[in-house]
Short mmCIF file of C-alpha atoms in Angstrom, two decimals:
data_model
loop_
_atom_site.label_atom_id
_atom_site.label_comp_id
_atom_site.label_asym_id
_atom_site.label_seq_id
_atom_site.Cartn_x
_atom_site.Cartn_y
_atom_site.Cartn_z
CA MET I 81 0.00 0.00 0.00
CA ILE I 82 1.27 3.49 -0.88
CA ARG I 83 2.73 5.26 2.16
CA PHE I 84 3.18 8.90 3.17
CA PHE I 85 4.35 10.73 6.29
CA THR I 86 2.77 13.75 7.94
CA ASN I 87 3.21 15.84 11.07
CA PRO I 88 0.75 14.95 13.87
CA GLU I 89 -0.65 18.51 13.80
CA ASN I 90 -2.04 17.81 10.31
CA ILE I 91 -4.32 15.12 11.76
CA ASP I 92 -7.70 16.46 12.89
CA ASN I 93 -10.37 14.06 14.09
CA LYS I 94 -11.11 11.85 11.07
CA ARG I 95 -9.19 13.80 8.45
CA ILE I 96 -5.58 14.49 7.47
CA LYS I 97 -4.40 17.53 5.58
CA LEU I 98 -2.11 16.50 2.74
CA SER I 99 1.02 18.39 1.74
CA ASP I 100 1.56 19.78 -1.75
CA GLU I 101 4.39 17.30 -2.26
CA ASP I 102 2.20 14.34 -1.29
CA ARG I 103 -0.64 15.50 -3.54
CA TYR I 104 1.78 15.78 -6.46
CA HIS I 105 3.10 12.30 -5.69
CA MET I 106 -0.44 10.91 -5.58
CA ARG I 107 -1.25 12.40 -8.98
CA SER I 108 1.95 10.98 -10.44
CA LEU I 109 0.95 7.55 -9.10
CA ARG I 110 -2.56 8.01 -10.55
CA LEU I 111 -4.15 7.22 -7.20
CA LYS I 112 -7.84 6.42 -7.66
CA PRO I 113 -10.46 8.28 -5.52
CA ASN I 114 -11.44 5.15 -3.56
CA GLU I 115 -7.97 3.60 -3.42
CA GLU I 116 -6.63 3.16 0.12
CA PHE I 117 -3.23 4.45 1.18
CA ILE I 118 -1.35 4.91 4.47
CA VAL I 119 -0.40 8.16 6.16
CA CYS I 120 1.99 7.71 9.09
CA ASP I 121 2.34 10.34 11.82
CA GLY I 122 6.05 9.61 12.25
CA THR I 123 5.61 8.44 15.83
CA GLY I 124 4.51 4.88 15.13
CA THR I 125 0.84 5.16 14.14
CA ASP I 126 -0.43 4.36 10.63
CA TYR I 127 -3.68 5.78 9.32
CA VAL I 128 -5.36 3.92 6.48
CA CYS I 129 -7.04 6.58 4.34
CA LYS I 130 -8.75 7.47 1.10
CA LEU I 131 -9.13 10.84 -0.58
CA CYS I 132 -12.08 12.91 0.58
CA ALA I 133 -14.72 13.38 -2.10
CA GLY I 134 -14.84 16.91 -3.50
CA ALA I 135 -11.81 18.07 -1.49
CA GLU I 136 -9.63 18.58 -4.58
CA GLU I 137 -7.25 15.96 -3.23
CA THR I 138 -6.20 18.19 -0.34
CA THR I 139 -7.63 16.05 2.47
CA ALA I 140 -7.59 12.36 3.34
CA GLU I 141 -10.38 10.61 5.20
CA ILE I 142 -9.19 8.26 7.96
CA LEU I 143 -10.77 4.81 7.64
CA ARG I 144 -8.87 3.15 10.49
CA GLN I 145 -5.64 3.42 12.44
CA GLU I 146 -3.14 0.82 13.58
CA GLN I 147 0.30 0.47 15.07
CA SER I 148 3.14 0.70 12.58
CA ARG I 149 4.73 -2.71 12.11
CA GLY I 150 7.92 -1.51 10.48
CA GLU I 151 9.76 -0.64 13.70
CA PRO I 152 12.21 -3.13 15.26
CA SER I 153 12.18 -4.18 18.90
CA ILE I 154 15.48 -2.36 19.53
CA ASP I 155 16.65 1.21 19.00
CA CYS I 156 19.90 1.33 17.04
CA THR I 157 21.96 4.42 16.31
CA ILE I 158 24.51 4.16 13.51
CA TYR I 159 27.54 6.44 13.80
CA LEU I 160 29.10 6.96 10.36
CA ALA I 161 32.46 8.58 9.72
CA TYR I 162 32.43 10.92 6.74
CA ALA I 163 33.27 9.24 3.45
CA LYS I 164 33.81 10.50 -0.07
CA GLY I 165 31.41 10.32 -3.00
CA ASP I 166 27.96 8.82 -2.55
CA ARG I 167 29.00 6.27 0.06
CA LEU I 168 27.11 8.04 2.84
CA ASP I 169 23.98 8.15 0.66
CA TYR I 170 24.08 4.38 0.30
CA ALA I 171 24.83 3.72 3.96
CA VAL I 172 22.02 5.99 5.16
CA GLN I 173 19.47 4.50 2.77
CA LYS I 174 20.26 0.91 3.74
CA ALA I 175 20.49 1.69 7.46
CA VAL I 176 16.96 3.13 7.33
CA GLU I 177 15.67 0.10 5.44
CA LEU I 178 17.20 -2.25 8.01
CA GLY I 179 15.69 -0.41 10.99
CA ALA I 180 18.19 2.13 12.35
CA LYS I 181 16.52 4.77 14.48
CA GLU I 182 19.14 7.47 13.99
CA ILE I 183 22.24 8.11 11.89
CA VAL I 184 25.00 10.35 13.26
CA LEU I 185 27.84 11.62 11.08
CA PHE I 186 31.25 12.41 12.56
CA LYS I 187 34.82 13.15 11.55
CA SER I 188 37.66 10.82 12.52
CA LYS I 189 41.37 11.13 11.94
CA ARG I 190 41.49 9.12 8.73
CA CYS I 191 38.52 10.73 6.98
CA ILE I 192 39.51 11.48 3.40
CA ALA I 193 36.80 14.04 2.73
CA THR I 194 34.24 16.07 4.64
CA PRO I 195 31.49 18.22 3.09
CA ASP I 196 32.08 21.93 2.65
CA ASN I 197 28.45 22.57 3.55
CA VAL I 198 27.34 20.25 6.35
CA ALA I 199 23.80 21.66 6.47
CA LYS I 200 23.32 20.97 2.77
CA LYS I 201 24.65 17.44 3.17
CA LEU I 202 22.33 16.74 6.11
CA LYS I 203 19.35 18.05 4.13
CA ARG I 204 20.14 15.66 1.30
CA LEU I 205 20.61 12.70 3.64
CA HIS I 206 17.39 13.50 5.49
CA LYS I 207 15.55 13.36 2.17
CA ILE I 208 17.14 9.97 1.48
CA SER I 209 16.03 8.81 4.94
CA HIS I 210 12.50 10.09 4.29
CA GLU I 211 12.16 8.31 0.96
CA ALA I 212 13.65 5.08 2.31
CA ALA I 213 11.28 5.15 5.30
CA LYS I 214 8.29 5.54 2.96
CA GLN I 215 9.46 2.75 0.69
CA CYS I 216 10.14 0.16 3.39
CA GLY I 217 7.18 0.85 5.69
CA ARG I 218 8.85 2.47 8.70
CA GLY I 219 6.81 4.06 11.49
CA ILE I 220 9.32 6.90 11.92
CA ILE I 221 11.66 8.88 9.70
CA PRO I 222 15.13 8.24 11.18
CA THR I 223 16.99 11.44 11.92
CA VAL I 224 20.35 12.25 10.36
CA LYS I 225 22.60 14.65 12.25
CA ASN I 226 26.21 15.70 12.63
CA ILE I 227 28.43 15.63 15.71
CA GLU I 228 31.81 17.17 14.95
CA GLN I 229 34.08 15.57 17.52
CA TYR I 230 34.93 11.87 17.67
CA SER I 231 35.41 12.14 21.44
CA GLU I 232 31.85 13.39 21.81
CA ILE I 233 30.29 10.53 19.90
CA ILE I 234 32.29 8.04 21.96
CA ASP I 235 31.00 9.67 25.14
CA ILE I 236 27.38 9.70 23.95
CA ALA I 237 27.44 6.12 22.68
CA ALA I 238 28.98 4.82 25.90
CA LYS I 239 26.61 6.67 28.21
CA GLU I 240 23.31 6.49 26.36
CA SER I 241 23.34 2.93 24.99
CA THR I 242 22.86 -0.42 26.65
CA LEU I 243 25.37 -1.85 24.16
CA SER I 244 27.96 0.05 22.11
CA ILE I 245 30.10 -1.50 19.37
CA LEU I 246 32.97 -0.07 17.34
CA LEU I 247 33.84 -1.85 14.10
CA TYR I 248 37.61 -2.23 14.06
CA GLU I 249 39.40 -4.11 11.30
CA ASP I 250 42.56 -4.65 13.39
CA GLU I 251 40.71 -6.45 16.20
CA SER I 252 41.68 -10.14 16.18
CA THR I 253 40.20 -11.66 19.32
CA LEU I 254 36.75 -10.18 19.90
CA HIS I 255 34.13 -10.73 17.22
CA LEU I 256 30.70 -9.18 16.70
CA LYS I 257 29.00 -12.57 17.04
CA GLN I 258 30.54 -13.09 20.48
CA VAL I 259 29.32 -9.73 21.76
CA LEU I 260 25.79 -10.24 20.41
CA GLU I 261 25.59 -13.72 21.92
CA GLN I 262 26.72 -12.38 25.30
CA HIS I 263 24.29 -9.48 25.25
CA PHE I 264 21.19 -11.10 23.73
CA ASP I 265 19.65 -14.48 24.36
CA PHE I 266 18.87 -15.45 20.79
CA HIS I 267 16.87 -18.56 21.67
CA SER I 268 14.72 -17.27 24.52
CA GLY I 269 14.99 -13.48 24.43
CA ALA I 270 11.99 -11.20 24.72
CA ASP I 271 12.48 -10.04 21.13
CA ARG I 272 11.38 -13.41 19.85
CA THR I 273 8.04 -13.43 21.62
CA ARG I 274 6.96 -9.86 20.93
CA SER I 275 3.41 -9.53 19.64
CA PRO I 276 2.75 -8.83 15.95
CA THR I 277 1.42 -5.39 16.87
CA SER I 278 4.44 -4.36 18.89
CA GLY I 279 6.01 -1.16 17.64
CA ILE I 280 7.46 1.89 19.31
CA THR I 281 7.81 1.47 23.07
CA ASN I 282 9.74 3.18 25.83
CA ASN I 283 11.43 -0.01 27.01
CA LYS I 284 13.61 -0.88 24.04
CA GLN I 285 17.28 -1.68 24.35
CA THR I 286 19.47 0.99 22.78
CA ILE I 287 22.38 -0.12 20.63
CA SER I 288 25.15 1.98 19.08
CA ILE I 289 27.25 0.85 16.10
CA ILE I 290 30.26 3.05 15.30
CA SER I 291 31.79 2.66 11.85
CA GLY I 292 34.94 4.30 10.53
CA PRO I 293 36.06 5.97 7.29
CA GLU I 294 37.80 4.48 4.24
CA GLY I 295 41.09 4.21 6.12
CA GLY I 296 39.57 2.73 9.27
CA PHE I 297 40.17 3.85 12.83
CA GLU I 298 43.58 4.71 14.23
CA ILE I 299 44.82 2.67 17.19
CA GLY I 300 44.30 5.59 19.55
CA GLU I 301 40.68 5.96 18.48
CA ALA I 302 40.00 2.28 19.11
CA GLU I 303 41.69 2.48 22.51
CA ALA I 304 39.64 5.55 23.46
CA ALA I 305 36.49 3.59 22.65
CA ARG I 306 37.58 0.61 24.73
CA GLU I 307 38.42 2.86 27.68
CA SER I 308 34.87 4.23 27.52
CA GLY I 309 33.42 0.72 27.77
CA ILE I 310 32.71 0.29 24.06
CA TYR I 311 33.41 -3.09 22.45
CA ALA I 312 35.91 -2.89 19.57
CA VAL I 313 34.99 -5.87 17.40
CA SER I 314 35.95 -7.63 14.21
CA ILE I 315 33.26 -8.45 11.64
CA GLY I 316 35.25 -11.05 9.75
CA GLN I 317 38.38 -11.78 7.76
CA ARG I 318 37.49 -9.52 4.83
CA ILE I 319 38.02 -5.77 4.85
CA LEU I 320 34.67 -4.17 4.06
CA ARG I 321 34.15 -0.78 2.48
CA SER I 322 33.09 2.09 4.70
CA GLU I 323 29.53 1.92 3.38
CA THR I 324 29.34 -1.88 3.67
CA ALA I 325 30.66 -2.45 7.20
CA PRO I 326 27.88 -0.66 9.14
CA ILE I 327 25.18 -2.34 7.04
CA ALA I 328 26.72 -5.77 7.60
CA ALA I 329 26.84 -5.15 11.36
CA LEU I 330 23.29 -3.78 11.47
CA SER I 331 22.03 -6.79 9.51
CA ALA I 332 23.71 -9.14 12.00
CA LEU I 333 22.20 -7.24 14.91
CA MET I 334 18.70 -7.32 13.43
CA TYR I 335 19.02 -11.04 12.66
CA HIS I 336 20.26 -11.83 16.13
CA THR I 337 17.37 -9.95 17.77
CA ASN I 338 14.77 -11.59 15.50
CA ASN I 339 14.03 -8.38 13.63
CA LEU I 340 14.50 -10.00 10.23
CA GLN I 341 11.60 -12.32 11.02
CA ARG I 342 8.19 -11.55 9.54
CA HIS I 343 5.38 -11.24 12.10
CA GLY I 344 3.50 -14.47 12.56
CA TYR I 345 6.43 -16.68 11.49
CA SER I 346 8.15 -18.77 14.14
CA ASN I 347 11.60 -20.33 14.16
CA GLU I 348 9.86 -23.64 14.81
CA ASP I 349 7.95 -23.44 11.54
CA SER I 350 9.19 -26.06 9.12
CA ILE I 351 10.93 -25.12 5.89
CA SER I 352 9.87 -27.08 2.84
CA SER I 353 12.48 -28.10 0.30
#
């Protein structure tokens, strides 16, 4: 079903005021007058709607509302070091699709390039986040912001997350799988038994994944993270690109917490060959 986002203040009783951009998008999609579509308030509630008759496509009539099902059972913030070209575009898009709640950009010592205009870059990445959230059925639009200092993101990740992970290609003893197995009970954890209508709650675990630039993290940066209580982990024998590493780690996290499992499907269900 076609999906749009709106601000909660545009929702009044049984109607939703549509933006000019959404109306243009509807016309380009040739949406029929009685065709149902979803408008999400960005806080986890979906409204199934149809266009109001005689309203010149400016207003949607709410038929029913339900909890958004596109939100994972954990809150994950992805910290991305600045990278050149369109690598950040890709990483942000895929992080949103996989369920990240927030993306934070930062500068580390080995960053090859940083944008001349940070505000312009954030605006572009927010648009990418918005479009990806619409496409994949999210209940929120993940925020994209910038924190200038590496030391500050280390401090925030360590203090505000129940689990913080730094992806470090020179780590040889501690692996991502080990940390996830220690932190989450894959076979009997609460994530597995959540109800199909579970969505945004105030009791989610908060996870931080910190990913470096093209040249990786310097030894001192990894040590600073460890001293703050952050796990510096390996994600395998292969060296992944800066846009690939955070997505690989986020995918592993979502798999391990049963957030790549469709509602209503159990691990006990048989698989036919």
